[in-house]
Amino acid sequence: MAIGKNIIIAGFSGTGKSQVAREVAERLNWKFIDTDDEVVKCAGKSIDAIFREEGEAGFRELERRVVKEASLQSQSVIALGGGAILDRQNYDSLARNGIIVCLEAKVETIYRRLFQRDVHDTGNEVRPLLDGDNPMERIGLLKASRQFAYANSADWTIHTDSLSINEVADEIIRSRSLINRRGSPGEDGNNSCWVETLSRSYPVFVGGGLLDELGVSMREIGLSGTSVVISDENIFSFYGNRVKAVLEDAGFKVVSFVVSPGEMSKSLEQARSIYDFLIGQHIERSDTIVAMGGGVVGDLAGFVAATFLRGISLVQVPTSLLAMVDASIGGKVGVNHPRGKNLIGSFYQPNMVLADYQTLSTLPPREMTSGWAEVIKYGLIADKTLFEFLQANAVAMKLNSAVLARVIGRSAAIKADIVSEDEKEKGKRILLNYGHTIAHGLEAATQYEQFLHGEAVSIGMVGAASISQKMGFLSSDVARSQKRLLEQFGLPVKFSAIDVNDVLDAMNRDKKARRKSVQWVLLRDIGSPIVCDEVTEQTVRYVLQELRES
Ligand code: ADP
Ligand code: ZN
């Protein structure tokens, strides 16, 4: 498993390697390493002096040592000297623990950047091989001799001629997730993905038995010190000792705080008692909260991590299907207020999410079924292939762990992509609300007691599809196949014994609180959502009546 893989920036001098690497490191909050700088530090003299006194061979020898050292790091952005990647040994050690991005530029561009630039624009002056007459020709020759090696070693090449440093950095951040994902899901059992938000970039690991790698994984992304495991009684009774042992084996000191299961624990009072505990344990900013549990534990422990000492490290270890595919990814943390759910909270991204689907074996069946609603939602709003895969595997899903891993991995990746594009719910993230407008109404109208969240979402999606149909966006066939799939997974598609007016009232209260018109997420087809704010109350009432079992 490649955790906290490095990003290696290779290419000719003058392609902007160091500046770009520094920028990418800053954005990801990773370490920045420039191998030329390290060589200078190591030798105690300039690169020119090394070349003069020890020749190119002496330089390469030092460089090899520095590269080896750098390649053992994690979460580092490494700018390589222009010739470093040509060395087989360097390439092997770097490629094993990182992705290699090669920056390209035309000879003219390189010439301009190296020899005609503004005197203030310093950088490392590492061009002993280009000294002499007719630099343009020398660049051309040297570059030609290296071109094959650059092209061959790169996972990704970026042509930088017309790009600013910032634009190249953008490109690298984008390409990284593509490279990481390329070819991996399914075939080698890797169903993991990355979340890349402005505030933090982090891996989401999905796999069987990953709980046993929790400690090592946390070390690999640079965490150390004390782990505070926050969990609920149910989950802790199953996995508490195991996780404690795993963390201790990896060198962490471990303390734990266990709350009662259920939504009632998501309160400011509970958060306060955790603060008291953390202070009593002398927890510092360098320590880590490990939130092991369902959505309740993740929200509560995440909220504490976000606020204690203005924020300490957070690792999400979701154990419910809902938390694995939804709540643990994207950084929404918070607690309830007596006047409403999730009224107090923040966006606070974890350092890592680790989902071991084997923990689902102890999840109560009704909770598992509820989680499927969110998985099906991802198919509906973003991925027709996932939807069809769910149709084809509805029966096998409960038995076959490889299938389970793929589906959870894919769902997590969809959520990761959406929150990466829209960390704070200003745009695309609204699509995640498909089925949720009615669901929230149903939940609130029944004081959050009758439905599990996914059950309400299931009914809400049937309603949203019906509205989509009435507005002329969706065919009845597609609406029917959505309903069928929900039923196949054992989810409710209707409600009973609730007054439609109560549901509408609850929805209107919600709308008032937001002070703007309701943005309905509707469907045009499987995988093709649209946002619409022109749904009339009359239509909603009609659809709710339709959903109500007579
Ligand atoms: P959700 O994850 O659906 O938001 P909760 O955090 O309340 O909701 O979890 C739902 C219930 O399932 C809780 O009672 C919790 O203790 C229990 N639970 C969660 N994960 C597991 C698990 N892996 N094994 C057993 N029980 C679990
Ligand atoms: Zn939801």
GROMACS .gro file of N, CA and C in nm, residues 132-282:
model
  453
  132GLY      N    1   3.000   2.753  -2.112
  132GLY     CA    2   3.077   2.755  -2.237
  132GLY      C    3   3.008   2.835  -2.345
  133ASP      N    4   3.061   2.828  -2.467
  133ASP     CA    5   3.004   2.904  -2.577
  133ASP      C    6   2.873   2.842  -2.624
  134ASN      N    7   2.799   2.924  -2.694
  134ASN     CA    8   2.675   2.880  -2.757
  134ASN      C    9   2.584   2.794  -2.667
  135PRO      N   10   2.537   2.856  -2.558
  135PRO     CA   11   2.458   2.780  -2.461
  135PRO      C   12   2.332   2.716  -2.523
  136MET      N   13   2.272   2.785  -2.620
  136MET     CA   14   2.150   2.731  -2.681
  136MET      C   15   2.177   2.593  -2.739
  137GLU      N   16   2.288   2.582  -2.808
  137GLU     CA   17   2.320   2.454  -2.870
  137GLU      C   18   2.349   2.348  -2.763
  138ARG      N   19   2.422   2.391  -2.661
  138ARG     CA   20   2.453   2.296  -2.553
  138ARG      C   21   2.326   2.245  -2.485
  139ILE      N   22   2.234   2.336  -2.461
  139ILE     CA   23   2.107   2.293  -2.401
  139ILE      C   24   2.041   2.189  -2.490
  140GLY      N   25   2.038   2.222  -2.620
  140GLY     CA   26   1.973   2.133  -2.715
  140GLY      C   27   2.034   1.993  -2.713
  141LEU      N   28   2.167   1.988  -2.712
  141LEU     CA   29   2.235   1.858  -2.715
  141LEU      C   30   2.213   1.778  -2.587
  142LEU      N   31   2.234   1.848  -2.476
  142LEU     CA   32   2.221   1.780  -2.346
  142LEU      C   33   2.077   1.731  -2.327
  143LYS      N   34   1.984   1.816  -2.367
  143LYS     CA   35   1.843   1.782  -2.350
  143LYS      C   36   1.808   1.661  -2.436
  144ALA      N   37   1.857   1.664  -2.560
  144ALA     CA   38   1.829   1.551  -2.650
  144ALA      C   39   1.882   1.421  -2.592
  145SER      N   40   1.999   1.429  -2.528
  145SER     CA   41   2.058   1.306  -2.476
  145SER      C   42   1.980   1.253  -2.355
  146ARG      N   43   1.904   1.341  -2.292
  146ARG     CA   44   1.830   1.297  -2.173
  146ARG      C   45   1.682   1.270  -2.200
  147GLN      N   46   1.637   1.313  -2.315
  147GLN     CA   47   1.494   1.314  -2.343
  147GLN      C   48   1.429   1.177  -2.319
  148PHE      N   49   1.498   1.076  -2.367
  148PHE     CA   50   1.441   0.942  -2.357
  148PHE      C   51   1.423   0.902  -2.211
  149ALA      N   52   1.524   0.930  -2.131
  149ALA     CA   53   1.516   0.894  -1.989
  149ALA      C   54   1.404   0.970  -1.918
  150TYR      N   55   1.391   1.098  -1.951
  150TYR     CA   56   1.283   1.174  -1.890
  150TYR      C   57   1.148   1.113  -1.925
  151ALA      N   58   1.130   1.091  -2.053
  151ALA     CA   59   1.000   1.041  -2.100
  151ALA      C   60   0.971   0.904  -2.041
  152ASN      N   61   1.074   0.825  -2.029
  152ASN     CA   62   1.056   0.689  -1.984
  152ASN      C   63   1.028   0.677  -1.835
  153SER      N   64   1.082   0.769  -1.757
  153SER     CA   65   1.067   0.756  -1.613
  153SER      C   66   0.943   0.828  -1.562
  154ALA      N   67   0.888   0.917  -1.642
  154ALA     CA   68   0.779   1.000  -1.590
  154ALA      C   69   0.646   0.926  -1.586
  155ASP      N   70   0.575   0.942  -1.475
  155ASP     CA   71   0.436   0.897  -1.471
  155ASP      C   72   0.349   0.999  -1.543
  156TRP      N   73   0.400   1.119  -1.552
  156TRP     CA   74   0.320   1.229  -1.605
  156TRP      C   75   0.415   1.337  -1.654
  157THR      N   76   0.389   1.394  -1.769
  157THR     CA   77   0.473   1.501  -1.820
  157THR      C   78   0.391   1.628  -1.836
  158ILE      N   79   0.446   1.737  -1.795
  158ILE     CA   80   0.375   1.864  -1.808
  158ILE      C   81   0.460   1.961  -1.891
  159HIS      N   82   0.402   2.015  -1.996
  159HIS     CA   83   0.472   2.113  -2.078
  159HIS      C   84   0.453   2.251  -2.017
  160THR      N   85   0.562   2.311  -1.978
  160THR     CA   86   0.553   2.430  -1.895
  160THR      C   87   0.572   2.561  -1.971
  161ASP      N   88   0.595   2.553  -2.101
  161ASP     CA   89   0.634   2.674  -2.175
  161ASP      C   90   0.543   2.795  -2.149
  162SER      N   91   0.412   2.768  -2.151
  162SER     CA   92   0.323   2.883  -2.138
  162SER      C   93   0.250   2.884  -2.003
  163LEU      N   94   0.306   2.812  -1.906
  163LEU     CA   95   0.238   2.806  -1.776
  163LEU      C   96   0.318   2.879  -1.668
  164SER      N   97   0.245   2.940  -1.576
  164SER     CA   98   0.313   3.000  -1.460
  164SER      C   99   0.341   2.890  -1.359
  165ILE      N  100   0.425   2.922  -1.260
  165ILE     CA  101   0.456   2.825  -1.154
  165ILE      C  102   0.327   2.774  -1.090
  166ASN      N  103   0.235   2.868  -1.064
  166ASN     CA  104   0.109   2.829  -1.001
  166ASN      C  105   0.027   2.735  -1.088
  167GLU      N  106   0.029   2.761  -1.216
  167GLU     CA  107  -0.049   2.675  -1.306
  167GLU      C  108   0.012   2.535  -1.314
  168VAL      N  109   0.144   2.527  -1.312
  168VAL     CA  110   0.207   2.395  -1.313
  168VAL      C  111   0.171   2.322  -1.184
  169ALA      N  112   0.175   2.396  -1.073
  169ALA     CA  113   0.139   2.333  -0.945
  169ALA      C  114  -0.004   2.281  -0.948
  170ASP      N  115  -0.094   2.361  -1.003
  170ASP     CA  116  -0.235   2.317  -1.017
  170ASP      C  117  -0.241   2.184  -1.090
  171GLU      N  118  -0.169   2.181  -1.200
  171GLU     CA  119  -0.170   2.063  -1.287
  171GLU      C  120  -0.119   1.939  -1.210
  172ILE      N  121  -0.016   1.958  -1.132
  172ILE     CA  122   0.040   1.845  -1.057
  172ILE      C  123  -0.058   1.795  -0.952
  173ILE      N  124  -0.120   1.889  -0.883
  173ILE     CA  125  -0.215   1.849  -0.780
  173ILE      C  126  -0.329   1.770  -0.844
  174ARG      N  127  -0.373   1.818  -0.960
  174ARG     CA  128  -0.480   1.746  -1.030
  174ARG      C  129  -0.433   1.610  -1.079
  175SER      N  130  -0.316   1.608  -1.141
  175SER     CA  131  -0.271   1.484  -1.203
  175SER      C  132  -0.242   1.376  -1.100
  176ARG      N  133  -0.205   1.421  -0.979
  176ARG     CA  134  -0.167   1.324  -0.877
  176ARG      C  135  -0.278   1.224  -0.849
  177SER      N  136  -0.402   1.275  -0.838
  177SER     CA  137  -0.508   1.182  -0.805
  177SER      C  138  -0.535   1.089  -0.923
  178LEU      N  139  -0.517   1.140  -1.044
  178LEU     CA  140  -0.536   1.054  -1.161
  178LEU      C  141  -0.434   0.941  -1.163
  179ILE      N  142  -0.308   0.980  -1.139
  179ILE     CA  143  -0.203   0.879  -1.143
  179ILE      C  144  -0.225   0.775  -1.035
  180ASN      N  145  -0.260   0.825  -0.917
  180ASN     CA  146  -0.281   0.733  -0.806
  180ASN      C  147  -0.390   0.633  -0.835
  181ARG      N  148  -0.488   0.681  -0.908
  181ARG     CA  149  -0.603   0.596  -0.928
  181ARG      C  150  -0.587   0.508  -1.051
  182ARG      N  151  -0.495   0.550  -1.140
  182ARG     CA  152  -0.486   0.484  -1.268
  182ARG      C  153  -0.469   0.333  -1.255
  183GLY      N  154  -0.564   0.262  -1.306
  183GLY     CA  155  -0.551   0.117  -1.310
  183GLY      C  156  -0.559   0.048  -1.176
  184SER      N  157  -0.565   0.125  -1.069
  184SER     CA  158  -0.555   0.055  -0.941
  184SER      C  159  -0.683  -0.012  -0.890
  185PRO      N  160  -0.799   0.057  -0.887
  185PRO     CA  161  -0.911  -0.007  -0.821
  185PRO      C  162  -0.944  -0.143  -0.881
  186GLY      N  163  -0.978  -0.232  -0.795
  186GLY     CA  164  -1.016  -0.363  -0.845
  186GLY      C  165  -0.899  -0.457  -0.862
  187GLU      N  166  -0.815  -0.428  -0.961
  187GLU     CA  167  -0.720  -0.531  -1.001
  187GLU      C  168  -0.619  -0.571  -0.893
  188ASP      N  169  -0.567  -0.474  -0.816
  188ASP     CA  170  -0.474  -0.517  -0.713
  188ASP      C  171  -0.534  -0.500  -0.574
  189GLY      N  172  -0.666  -0.499  -0.570
  189GLY     CA  173  -0.731  -0.489  -0.440
  189GLY      C  174  -0.719  -0.351  -0.378
  190ASN      N  175  -0.669  -0.256  -0.457
  190ASN     CA  176  -0.655  -0.121  -0.403
  190ASN      C  177  -0.779  -0.039  -0.435
  191ASN      N  178  -0.859  -0.011  -0.336
  191ASN     CA  179  -0.979   0.068  -0.358
  191ASN      C  180  -0.969   0.203  -0.290
  192SER      N  181  -0.847   0.249  -0.274
  192SER     CA  182  -0.827   0.372  -0.200
  192SER      C  183  -0.827   0.493  -0.291
  193CYS      N  184  -0.841   0.611  -0.233
  193CYS     CA  185  -0.842   0.732  -0.313
  193CYS      C  186  -0.788   0.848  -0.231
  194TRP      N  187  -0.786   0.965  -0.291
  194TRP     CA  188  -0.737   1.086  -0.223
  194TRP      C  189  -0.845   1.191  -0.217
  195VAL      N  190  -0.843   1.266  -0.108
  195VAL     CA  191  -0.923   1.387  -0.103
  195VAL      C  192  -0.825   1.503  -0.110
  196GLU      N  193  -0.853   1.599  -0.197
  196GLU     CA  194  -0.762   1.712  -0.209
  196GLU      C  195  -0.841   1.841  -0.195
  197THR      N  196  -0.843   1.894  -0.075
  197THR     CA  197  -0.912   2.021  -0.055
  197THR      C  198  -0.807   2.128  -0.029
  198LEU      N  199  -0.853   2.254  -0.031
  198LEU     CA  200  -0.759   2.363  -0.007
  198LEU      C  201  -0.696   2.350   0.130
  199SER      N  202  -0.775   2.306   0.228
  199SER     CA  203  -0.719   2.304   0.363
  199SER      C  204  -0.633   2.181   0.389
  200ARG      N  205  -0.657   2.073   0.318
  200ARG     CA  206  -0.573   1.956   0.343
  200ARG      C  207  -0.595   1.852   0.234
  201SER      N  208  -0.491   1.771   0.215
  201SER     CA  209  -0.502   1.662   0.119
  201SER      C  210  -0.468   1.533   0.192
  202TYR      N  211  -0.552   1.431   0.176
  202TYR     CA  212  -0.533   1.311   0.259
  202TYR      C  213  -0.585   1.186   0.190
  203PRO      N  214  -0.530   1.070   0.228
  203PRO     CA  215  -0.574   0.945   0.167
  203PRO      C  216  -0.698   0.887   0.236
  204VAL      N  217  -0.777   0.817   0.157
  204VAL     CA  218  -0.889   0.739   0.210
  204VAL      C  219  -0.859   0.594   0.174
  205PHE      N  220  -0.827   0.514   0.272
  205PHE     CA  221  -0.794   0.374   0.247
  205PHE      C  222  -0.916   0.287   0.268
  206VAL      N  223  -0.943   0.200   0.174
  206VAL     CA  224  -1.055   0.106   0.187
  206VAL      C  225  -1.000  -0.033   0.163
  207GLY      N  226  -1.022  -0.123   0.256
  207GLY     CA  227  -0.973  -0.259   0.234
  207GLY      C  228  -1.013  -0.352   0.347
  208GLY      N  229  -0.988  -0.480   0.327
  208GLY     CA  230  -1.020  -0.579   0.430
  208GLY      C  231  -0.901  -0.599   0.523
  209GLY      N  232  -0.926  -0.594   0.653
  209GLY     CA  233  -0.818  -0.616   0.749
  209GLY      C  234  -0.729  -0.496   0.772
  210LEU      N  235  -0.768  -0.381   0.719
  210LEU     CA  236  -0.683  -0.261   0.732
  210LEU      C  237  -0.664  -0.215   0.876
  211LEU      N  238  -0.757  -0.254   0.963
  211LEU     CA  239  -0.747  -0.215   1.103
  211LEU      C  240  -0.609  -0.251   1.159
  212ASP      N  241  -0.558  -0.364   1.114
  212ASP     CA  242  -0.427  -0.408   1.164
  212ASP      C  243  -0.313  -0.322   1.114
  213GLU      N  244  -0.339  -0.238   1.014
  213GLU     CA  245  -0.234  -0.151   0.962
  213GLU      C  246  -0.251  -0.006   1.008
  214LEU      N  247  -0.349   0.014   1.096
  214LEU     CA  248  -0.378   0.152   1.137
  214LEU      C  249  -0.254   0.224   1.192
  215GLY      N  250  -0.185   0.158   1.285
  215GLY     CA  251  -0.070   0.223   1.349
  215GLY      C  252   0.040   0.256   1.250
  216VAL      N  253   0.073   0.159   1.167
  216VAL     CA  254   0.179   0.179   1.068
  216VAL      C  255   0.138   0.291   0.970
  217SER      N  256   0.013   0.286   0.926
  217SER     CA  257  -0.034   0.388   0.833
  217SER      C  258  -0.025   0.527   0.894
  218MET      N  259  -0.059   0.536   1.021
  218MET     CA  260  -0.052   0.667   1.087
  218MET      C  261   0.092   0.715   1.096
  219ARG      N  262   0.182   0.624   1.124
  219ARG     CA  263   0.325   0.661   1.128
  219ARG      C  264   0.370   0.708   0.990
  220GLU      N  265   0.325   0.637   0.889
  220GLU     CA  266   0.372   0.669   0.754
  220GLU      C  267   0.329   0.808   0.707
  221ILE      N  268   0.220   0.858   0.763
  221ILE     CA  269   0.185   0.996   0.724
  221ILE      C  270   0.239   1.096   0.826
  222GLY      N  271   0.326   1.048   0.912
  222GLY     CA  272   0.398   1.141   0.999
  222GLY      C  273   0.338   1.167   1.135
  223LEU      N  274   0.240   1.084   1.176
  223LEU     CA  275   0.181   1.105   1.308
  223LEU      C  276   0.261   1.029   1.414
  224SER      N  277   0.264   1.084   1.535
  224SER     CA  278   0.332   1.015   1.645
  224SER      C  279   0.276   1.068   1.776
  225GLY      N  280   0.328   1.021   1.887
  225GLY     CA  281   0.282   1.070   2.016
  225GLY      C  282   0.169   0.987   2.072
  226THR      N  283   0.068   1.057   2.128
  226THR     CA  284  -0.044   0.985   2.190
  226THR      C  285  -0.161   0.977   2.093
  227SER      N  286  -0.223   0.860   2.085
  227SER     CA  287  -0.349   0.845   2.010
  227SER      C  288  -0.463   0.841   2.110
  228VAL      N  289  -0.560   0.926   2.089
  228VAL     CA  290  -0.679   0.922   2.172
  228VAL      C  291  -0.788   0.853   2.091
  229VAL      N  292  -0.821   0.731   2.126
  229VAL     CA  293  -0.924   0.659   2.053
  229VAL      C  294  -1.060   0.697   2.111
  230ILE      N  295  -1.144   0.757   2.026
  230ILE     CA  296  -1.280   0.790   2.070
  230ILE      C  297  -1.376   0.698   1.996
  231SER      N  298  -1.463   0.633   2.073
  231SER     CA  299  -1.550   0.533   2.013
  231SER      C  300  -1.680   0.524   2.092
  232ASP      N  301  -1.772   0.436   2.047
  232ASP     CA  302  -1.889   0.413   2.131
  232ASP      C  303  -1.883   0.270   2.187
  233GLU      N  304  -1.968   0.245   2.287
  233GLU     CA  305  -1.958   0.118   2.361
  233GLU      C  306  -1.968  -0.004   2.270
  234ASN      N  307  -2.060   0.000   2.175
  234ASN     CA  308  -2.075  -0.116   2.085
  234ASN      C  309  -1.946  -0.143   2.010
  235ILE      N  310  -1.897  -0.042   1.946
  235ILE     CA  311  -1.782  -0.060   1.857
  235ILE      C  312  -1.656  -0.090   1.938
  236PHE      N  313  -1.644  -0.019   2.050
  236PHE     CA  314  -1.524  -0.039   2.131
  236PHE      C  315  -1.520  -0.182   2.186
  237SER      N  316  -1.637  -0.238   2.216
  237SER     CA  317  -1.636  -0.375   2.270
  237SER      C  318  -1.587  -0.475   2.165
  238PHE      N  319  -1.613  -0.446   2.038
  238PHE     CA  320  -1.564  -0.535   1.931
  238PHE      C  321  -1.417  -0.510   1.896
  239TYR      N  322  -1.382  -0.385   1.881
  239TYR     CA  323  -1.252  -0.354   1.818
  239TYR      C  324  -1.155  -0.275   1.905
  240GLY      N  325  -1.200  -0.237   2.026
  240GLY     CA  326  -1.118  -0.150   2.110
  240GLY      C  327  -0.981  -0.209   2.141
  241ASN      N  328  -0.979  -0.332   2.191
  241ASN     CA  329  -0.851  -0.390   2.231
  241ASN      C  330  -0.758  -0.410   2.113
  242ARG      N  331  -0.817  -0.453   2.003
  242ARG     CA  332  -0.735  -0.477   1.885
  242ARG      C  333  -0.668  -0.348   1.837
  243VAL      N  334  -0.746  -0.242   1.831
  243VAL     CA  335  -0.691  -0.116   1.783
  243VAL      C  336  -0.586  -0.060   1.879
  244LYS      N  337  -0.613  -0.077   2.007
  244LYS     CA  338  -0.515  -0.033   2.107
  244LYS      C  339  -0.382  -0.103   2.085
  245ALA      N  340  -0.389  -0.235   2.067
  245ALA     CA  341  -0.266  -0.313   2.049
  245ALA      C  342  -0.193  -0.272   1.922
  246VAL      N  343  -0.270  -0.253   1.816
  246VAL     CA  344  -0.211  -0.215   1.687
  246VAL      C  345  -0.138  -0.081   1.699
  247LEU      N  346  -0.201   0.012   1.770
  247LEU     CA  347  -0.140   0.145   1.784
  247LEU      C  348  -0.017   0.139   1.875
  248GLU      N  349  -0.027   0.060   1.980
  248GLU     CA  350   0.089   0.048   2.070
  248GLU      C  351   0.207  -0.017   1.999
  249ASP      N  352   0.176  -0.119   1.918
  249ASP     CA  353   0.283  -0.184   1.841
  249ASP      C  354   0.356  -0.085   1.751
  250ALA      N  355   0.282   0.015   1.706
  250ALA     CA  356   0.345   0.113   1.615
  250ALA      C  357   0.412   0.225   1.694
  251GLY      N  358   0.411   0.213   1.826
  251GLY     CA  359   0.485   0.310   1.907
  251GLY      C  360   0.403   0.426   1.962
  252PHE      N  361   0.271   0.418   1.950
  252PHE     CA  362   0.189   0.525   2.007
  252PHE      C  363   0.157   0.496   2.152
  253LYS      N  364   0.144   0.601   2.230
  253LYS     CA  365   0.082   0.585   2.360
  253LYS      C  366  -0.069   0.592   2.332
  254VAL      N  367  -0.148   0.508   2.397
  254VAL     CA  368  -0.290   0.504   2.362
  254VAL      C  369  -0.377   0.531   2.485
  255VAL      N  370  -0.470   0.623   2.471
  255VAL     CA  371  -0.574   0.639   2.572
  255VAL      C  372  -0.708   0.635   2.499
  256SER      N  373  -0.815   0.603   2.570
  256SER     CA  374  -0.942   0.595   2.498
  256SER      C  375  -1.055   0.659   2.576
  257PHE      N  376  -1.154   0.703   2.502
  257PHE     CA  377  -1.273   0.764   2.560
  257PHE      C  378  -1.394   0.705   2.488
  258VAL      N  379  -1.480   0.640   2.566
  258VAL     CA  380  -1.592   0.567   2.505
  258VAL      C  381  -1.725   0.631   2.544
  259VAL      N  382  -1.807   0.663   2.444
  259VAL     CA  383  -1.937   0.726   2.471
  259VAL      C  384  -2.050   0.625   2.450
  260SER      N  385  -2.171   0.661   2.493
  260SER     CA  386  -2.284   0.570   2.468
  260SER      C  387  -2.321   0.578   2.322
  261PRO      N  388  -2.368   0.467   2.267
  261PRO     CA  389  -2.410   0.468   2.126
  261PRO      C  390  -2.531   0.559   2.108
  262GLY      N  391  -2.543   0.616   1.990
  262GLY     CA  392  -2.665   0.689   1.958
  262GLY      C  393  -2.644   0.839   1.947
  263GLU      N  394  -2.739   0.899   1.878
  263GLU     CA  395  -2.737   1.041   1.843
  263GLU      C  396  -2.725   1.133   1.966
  264MET      N  397  -2.776   1.086   2.082
  264MET     CA  398  -2.772   1.169   2.202
  264MET      C  399  -2.629   1.206   2.241
  265SER      N  400  -2.534   1.124   2.200
  265SER     CA  401  -2.394   1.152   2.235
  265SER      C  402  -2.336   1.268   2.156
  266LYS      N  403  -2.405   1.307   2.050
  266LYS     CA  404  -2.352   1.417   1.969
  266LYS      C  405  -2.395   1.550   2.029
  267SER      N  406  -2.343   1.580   2.150
  267SER     CA  407  -2.387   1.701   2.218
  267SER      C  408  -2.267   1.781   2.266
  268LEU      N  409  -2.293   1.909   2.296
  268LEU     CA  410  -2.186   1.993   2.351
  268LEU      C  411  -2.141   1.942   2.487
  269GLU      N  412  -2.235   1.887   2.565
  269GLU     CA  413  -2.199   1.835   2.697
  269GLU      C  414  -2.099   1.721   2.682
  270GLN      N  415  -2.129   1.633   2.586
  270GLN     CA  416  -2.038   1.520   2.563
  270GLN      C  417  -1.902   1.572   2.515
  271ALA      N  418  -1.904   1.668   2.426
  271ALA     CA  419  -1.778   1.726   2.377
  271ALA      C  420  -1.699   1.782   2.494
  272ARG      N  421  -1.772   1.850   2.583
  272ARG     CA  422  -1.704   1.910   2.698
  272ARG      C  423  -1.638   1.805   2.784
  273SER      N  424  -1.706   1.694   2.806
  273SER     CA  425  -1.643   1.592   2.892
  273SER      C  426  -1.520   1.532   2.822
  274ILE      N  427  -1.521   1.532   2.688
  274ILE     CA  428  -1.400   1.485   2.619
  274ILE      C  429  -1.287   1.588   2.635
  275TYR      N  430  -1.323   1.718   2.624
  275TYR     CA  431  -1.218   1.820   2.647
  275TYR      C  432  -1.155   1.800   2.785
  276ASP      N  433  -1.240   1.780   2.885
  276ASP     CA  434  -1.188   1.760   3.022
  276ASP      C  435  -1.090   1.643   3.023
  277PHE      N  436  -1.130   1.536   2.957
  277PHE     CA  437  -1.045   1.418   2.953
  277PHE      C  438  -0.911   1.449   2.885
  278LEU      N  439  -0.916   1.519   2.772
  278LEU     CA  440  -0.793   1.550   2.697
  278LEU      C  441  -0.700   1.637   2.781
  279ILE      N  442  -0.759   1.734   2.851
  279ILE     CA  443  -0.676   1.821   2.935
  279ILE      C  444  -0.612   1.738   3.047
  280GLY      N  445  -0.694   1.651   3.109
  280GLY     CA  446  -0.642   1.564   3.215
  280GLY      C  447  -0.529   1.474   3.166
  281GLN      N  448  -0.535   1.436   3.041
  281GLN     CA  449  -0.432   1.347   2.985
  281GLN      C  450  -0.314   1.425   2.925
  282HIS      N  451  -0.317   1.556   2.939
  282HIS     CA  452  -0.210   1.642   2.885
  282HIS      C  453  -0.190   1.623   2.735
   0.00000   0.00000   0.00000
